PDB file of C-alpha atoms in Angstrom:
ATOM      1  CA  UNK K   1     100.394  83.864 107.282  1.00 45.00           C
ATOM      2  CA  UNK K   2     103.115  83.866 104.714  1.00 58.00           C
ATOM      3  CA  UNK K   3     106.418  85.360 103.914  1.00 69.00           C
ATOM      4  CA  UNK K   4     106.816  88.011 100.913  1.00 82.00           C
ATOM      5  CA  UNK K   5     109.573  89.172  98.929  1.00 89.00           C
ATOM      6  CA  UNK K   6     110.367  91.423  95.973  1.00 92.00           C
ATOM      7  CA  UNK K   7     113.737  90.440  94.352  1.00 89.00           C
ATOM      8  CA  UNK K   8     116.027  92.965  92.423  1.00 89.00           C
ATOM      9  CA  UNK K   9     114.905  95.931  94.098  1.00 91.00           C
ATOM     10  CA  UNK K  10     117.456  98.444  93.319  1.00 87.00           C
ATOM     11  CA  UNK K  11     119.352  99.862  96.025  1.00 84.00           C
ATOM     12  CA  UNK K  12     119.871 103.753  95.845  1.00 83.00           C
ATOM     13  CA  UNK K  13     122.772 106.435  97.339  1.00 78.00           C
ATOM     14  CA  UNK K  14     122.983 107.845 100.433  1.00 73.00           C
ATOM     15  CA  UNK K  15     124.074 110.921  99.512  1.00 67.00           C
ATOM     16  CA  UNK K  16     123.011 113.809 101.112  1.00 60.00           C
ATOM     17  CA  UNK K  17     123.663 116.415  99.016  1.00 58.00           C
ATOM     18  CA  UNK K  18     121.827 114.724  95.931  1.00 54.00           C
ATOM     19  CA  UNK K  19     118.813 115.782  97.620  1.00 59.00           C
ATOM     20  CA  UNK K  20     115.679 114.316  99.985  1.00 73.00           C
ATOM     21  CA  UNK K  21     116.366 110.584 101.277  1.00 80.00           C
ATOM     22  CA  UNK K  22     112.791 110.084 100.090  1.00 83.00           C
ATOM     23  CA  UNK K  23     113.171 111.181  96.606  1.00 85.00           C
ATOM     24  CA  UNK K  24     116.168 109.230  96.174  1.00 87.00           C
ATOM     25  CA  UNK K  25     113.902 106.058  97.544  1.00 88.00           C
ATOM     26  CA  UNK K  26     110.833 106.740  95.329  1.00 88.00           C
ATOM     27  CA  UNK K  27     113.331 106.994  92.204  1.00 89.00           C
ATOM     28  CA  UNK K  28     114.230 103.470  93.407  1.00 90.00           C
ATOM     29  CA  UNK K  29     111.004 102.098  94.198  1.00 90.00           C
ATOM     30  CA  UNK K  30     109.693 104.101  90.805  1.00 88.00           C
ATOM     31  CA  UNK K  31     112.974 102.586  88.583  1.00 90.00           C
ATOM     32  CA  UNK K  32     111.671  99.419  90.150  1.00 91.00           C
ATOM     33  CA  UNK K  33     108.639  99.158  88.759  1.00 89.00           C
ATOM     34  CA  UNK K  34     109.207 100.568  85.059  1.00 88.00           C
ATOM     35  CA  UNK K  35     108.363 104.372  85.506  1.00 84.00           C
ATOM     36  CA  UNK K  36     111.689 106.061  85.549  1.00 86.00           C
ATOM     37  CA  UNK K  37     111.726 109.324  86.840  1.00 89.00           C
ATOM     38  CA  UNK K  38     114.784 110.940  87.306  1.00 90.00           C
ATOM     39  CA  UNK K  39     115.544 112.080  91.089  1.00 88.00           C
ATOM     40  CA  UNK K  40     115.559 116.128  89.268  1.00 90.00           C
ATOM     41  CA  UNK K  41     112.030 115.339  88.059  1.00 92.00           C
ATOM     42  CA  UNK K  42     110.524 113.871  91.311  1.00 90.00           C
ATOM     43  CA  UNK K  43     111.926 116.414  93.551  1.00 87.00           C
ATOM     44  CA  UNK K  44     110.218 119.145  90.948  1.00 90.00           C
ATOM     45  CA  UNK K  45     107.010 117.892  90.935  1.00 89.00           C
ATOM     46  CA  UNK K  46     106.863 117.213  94.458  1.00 86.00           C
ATOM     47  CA  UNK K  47     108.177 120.220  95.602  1.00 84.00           C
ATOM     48  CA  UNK K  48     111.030 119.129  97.307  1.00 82.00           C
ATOM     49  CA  UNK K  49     113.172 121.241  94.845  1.00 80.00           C
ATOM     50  CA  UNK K  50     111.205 124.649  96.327  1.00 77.00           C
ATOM     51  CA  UNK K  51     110.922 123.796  99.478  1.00 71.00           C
ATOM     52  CA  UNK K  52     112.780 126.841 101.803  1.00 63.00           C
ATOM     53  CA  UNK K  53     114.560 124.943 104.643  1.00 60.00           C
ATOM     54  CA  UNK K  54     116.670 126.740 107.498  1.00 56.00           C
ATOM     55  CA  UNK K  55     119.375 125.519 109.537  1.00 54.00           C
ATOM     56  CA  UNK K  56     119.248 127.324 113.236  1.00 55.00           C
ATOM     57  CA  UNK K  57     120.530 124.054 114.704  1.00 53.00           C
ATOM     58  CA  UNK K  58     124.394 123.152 115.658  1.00 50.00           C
ATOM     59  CA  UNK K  59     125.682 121.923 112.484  1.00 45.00           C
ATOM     60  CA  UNK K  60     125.239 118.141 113.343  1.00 44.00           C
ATOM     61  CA  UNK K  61     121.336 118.816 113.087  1.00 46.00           C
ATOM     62  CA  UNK K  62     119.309 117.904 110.442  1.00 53.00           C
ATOM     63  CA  UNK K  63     117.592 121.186 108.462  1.00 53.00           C
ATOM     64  CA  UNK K  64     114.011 121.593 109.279  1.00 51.00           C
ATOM     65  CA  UNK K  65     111.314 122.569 106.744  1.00 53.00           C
ATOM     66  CA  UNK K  66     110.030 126.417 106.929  1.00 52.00           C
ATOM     67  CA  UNK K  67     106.975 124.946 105.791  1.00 53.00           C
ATOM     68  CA  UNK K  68     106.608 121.380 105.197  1.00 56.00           C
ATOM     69  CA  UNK K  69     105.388 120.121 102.148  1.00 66.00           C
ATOM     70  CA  UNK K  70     104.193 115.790 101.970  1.00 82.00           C
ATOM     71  CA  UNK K  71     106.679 115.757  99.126  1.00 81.00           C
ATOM     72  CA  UNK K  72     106.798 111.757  98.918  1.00 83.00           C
ATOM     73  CA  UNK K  73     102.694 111.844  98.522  1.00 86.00           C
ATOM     74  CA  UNK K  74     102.702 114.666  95.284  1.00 86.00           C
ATOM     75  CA  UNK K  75     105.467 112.437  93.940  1.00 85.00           C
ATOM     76  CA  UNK K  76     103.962 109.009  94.421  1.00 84.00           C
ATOM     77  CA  UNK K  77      99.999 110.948  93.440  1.00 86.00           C
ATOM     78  CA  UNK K  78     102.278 112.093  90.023  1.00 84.00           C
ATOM     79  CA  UNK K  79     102.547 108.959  88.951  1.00 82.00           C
ATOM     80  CA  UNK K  80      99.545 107.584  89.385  1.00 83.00           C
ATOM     81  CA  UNK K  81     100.443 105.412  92.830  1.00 82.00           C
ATOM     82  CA  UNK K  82      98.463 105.808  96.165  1.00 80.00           C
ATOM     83  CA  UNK K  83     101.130 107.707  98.560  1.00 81.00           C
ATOM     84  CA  UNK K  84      99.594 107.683 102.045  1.00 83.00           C
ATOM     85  CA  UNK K  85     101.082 107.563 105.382  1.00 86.00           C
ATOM     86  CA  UNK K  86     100.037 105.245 108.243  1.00 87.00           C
ATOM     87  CA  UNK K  87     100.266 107.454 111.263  1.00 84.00           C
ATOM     88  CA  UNK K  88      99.707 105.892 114.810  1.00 88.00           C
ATOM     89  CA  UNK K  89      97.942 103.009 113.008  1.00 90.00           C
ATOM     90  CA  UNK K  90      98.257  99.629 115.009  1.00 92.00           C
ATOM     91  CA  UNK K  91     100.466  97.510 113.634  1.00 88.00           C
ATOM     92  CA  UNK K  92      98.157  94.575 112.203  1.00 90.00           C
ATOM     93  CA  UNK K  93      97.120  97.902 110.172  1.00 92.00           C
ATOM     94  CA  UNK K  94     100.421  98.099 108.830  1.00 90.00           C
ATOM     95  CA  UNK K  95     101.323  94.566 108.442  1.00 91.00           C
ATOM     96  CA  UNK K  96      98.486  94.235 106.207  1.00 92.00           C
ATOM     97  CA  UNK K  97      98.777  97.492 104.084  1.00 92.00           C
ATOM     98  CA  UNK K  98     102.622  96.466 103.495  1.00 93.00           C
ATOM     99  CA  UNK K  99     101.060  92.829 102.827  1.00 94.00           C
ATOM    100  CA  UNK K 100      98.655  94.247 100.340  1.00 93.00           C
ATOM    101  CA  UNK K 101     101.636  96.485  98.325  1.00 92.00           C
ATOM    102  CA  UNK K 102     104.495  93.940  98.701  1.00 94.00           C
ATOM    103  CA  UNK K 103     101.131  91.258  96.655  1.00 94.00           C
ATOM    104  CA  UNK K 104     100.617  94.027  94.049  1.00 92.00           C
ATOM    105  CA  UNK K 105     104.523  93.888  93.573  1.00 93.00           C
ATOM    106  CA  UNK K 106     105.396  97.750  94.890  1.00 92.00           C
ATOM    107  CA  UNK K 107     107.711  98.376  97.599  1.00 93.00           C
ATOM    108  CA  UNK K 108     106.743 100.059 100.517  1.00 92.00           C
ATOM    109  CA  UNK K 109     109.007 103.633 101.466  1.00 88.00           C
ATOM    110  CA  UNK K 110     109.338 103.774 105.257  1.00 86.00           C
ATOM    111  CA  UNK K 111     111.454 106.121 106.395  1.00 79.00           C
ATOM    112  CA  UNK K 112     113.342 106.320 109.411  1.00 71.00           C
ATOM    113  CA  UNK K 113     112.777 102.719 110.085  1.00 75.00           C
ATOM    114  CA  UNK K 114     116.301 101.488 110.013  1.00 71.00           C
ATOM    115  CA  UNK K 115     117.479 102.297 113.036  1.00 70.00           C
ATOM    116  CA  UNK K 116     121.259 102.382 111.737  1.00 69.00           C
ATOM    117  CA  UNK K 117     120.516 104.765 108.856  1.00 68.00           C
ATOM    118  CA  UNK K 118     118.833 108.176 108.849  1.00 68.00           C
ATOM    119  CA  UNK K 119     117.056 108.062 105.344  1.00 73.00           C
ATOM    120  CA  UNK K 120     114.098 106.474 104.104  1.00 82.00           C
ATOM    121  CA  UNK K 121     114.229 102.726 103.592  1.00 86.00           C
ATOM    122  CA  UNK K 122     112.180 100.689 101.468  1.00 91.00           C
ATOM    123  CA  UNK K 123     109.954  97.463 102.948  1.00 93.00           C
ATOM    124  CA  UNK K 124     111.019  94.579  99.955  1.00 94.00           C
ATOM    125  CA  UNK K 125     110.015  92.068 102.142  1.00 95.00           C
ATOM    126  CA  UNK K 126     107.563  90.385 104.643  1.00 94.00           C
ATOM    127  CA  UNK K 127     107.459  87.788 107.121  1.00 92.00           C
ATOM    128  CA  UNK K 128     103.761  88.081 108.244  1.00 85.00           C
ATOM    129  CA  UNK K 129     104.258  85.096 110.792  1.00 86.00           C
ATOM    130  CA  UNK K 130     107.183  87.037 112.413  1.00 86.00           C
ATOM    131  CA  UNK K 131     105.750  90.364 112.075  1.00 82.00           C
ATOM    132  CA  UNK K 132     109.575  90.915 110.477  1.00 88.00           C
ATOM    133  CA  UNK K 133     110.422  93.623 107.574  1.00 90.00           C
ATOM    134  CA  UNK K 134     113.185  93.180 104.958  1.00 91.00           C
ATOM    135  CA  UNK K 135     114.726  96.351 104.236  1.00 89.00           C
ATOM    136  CA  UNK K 136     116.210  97.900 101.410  1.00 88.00           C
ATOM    137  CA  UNK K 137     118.600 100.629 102.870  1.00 82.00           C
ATOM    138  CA  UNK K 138     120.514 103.403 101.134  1.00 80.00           C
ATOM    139  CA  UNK K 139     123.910 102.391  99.787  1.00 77.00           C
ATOM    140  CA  UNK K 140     126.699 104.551 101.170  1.00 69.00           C
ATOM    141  CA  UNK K 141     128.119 106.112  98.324  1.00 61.00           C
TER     142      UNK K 141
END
């Protein structure tokens, strides 16, 4: 058991109107690692730019997707990157896939996992003794 950590990880907006949490987390993890996309670009080719989305909630509730679209898998498969998500997998499953991408040197998106911000995060960092995550949360903006 060890502890892993990507430094300089760039942090990225939280800025709603700039479009998808995610996208603005994969043009982080993306700028990260030397493939810049620009946040326009991965919300085309993902489809996050066409997806329809209605609002028939009170105003405080998030949009919901008229029909949802795995934009942060098309946008991660665009560039050439595995983009999977570990659903109801135990969590020695997930320990080690975040193990296995923090060792190759990529960030790992999670979103929803900060429990103080309502975004994607990215995983930077592992303490596999701990069973810990370091985040990489949006910047407010």
């Amino acid at each position: 058991m060890s502890a892993r950590f990507l430094k300089s990880v760039p942090a990225f907006p939280l800025v709603y109107d700039a479009g998808d949490g995610i996208i603005l987390a994969l043009e982080a993890l993306f700028r990260y690692r030397g493939r810049r996309r620009s946040v326009a670009w991965l919300a085309g080719i993902s489809g996050d730019a066409f997806k329809f989305v209605y609002d028939r909630g009170e105003v405080f509730e998030p949009l919901r997707d008229r029909v949802p679209v795995d934009t942060a898998t098309l946008a991660a498969q665009a560039v050439g990157l595995e983009g999977r998500w570990l659903l109801d997998a135990p969590r020695s499953q997930v320990i080690e896939a975040v193990a296995h991408s923090l060792a190759r040197g990529y960030p790992v998106l999670a979103p929803y996992l900060a429990p103080q911000v309502h975004s994607a995060a990215l995983i930077v960092g592992l303490d596999e003794a701990a069973g810990t995550f370091d985040l990489q949360v949006p910047r407010p903006d």
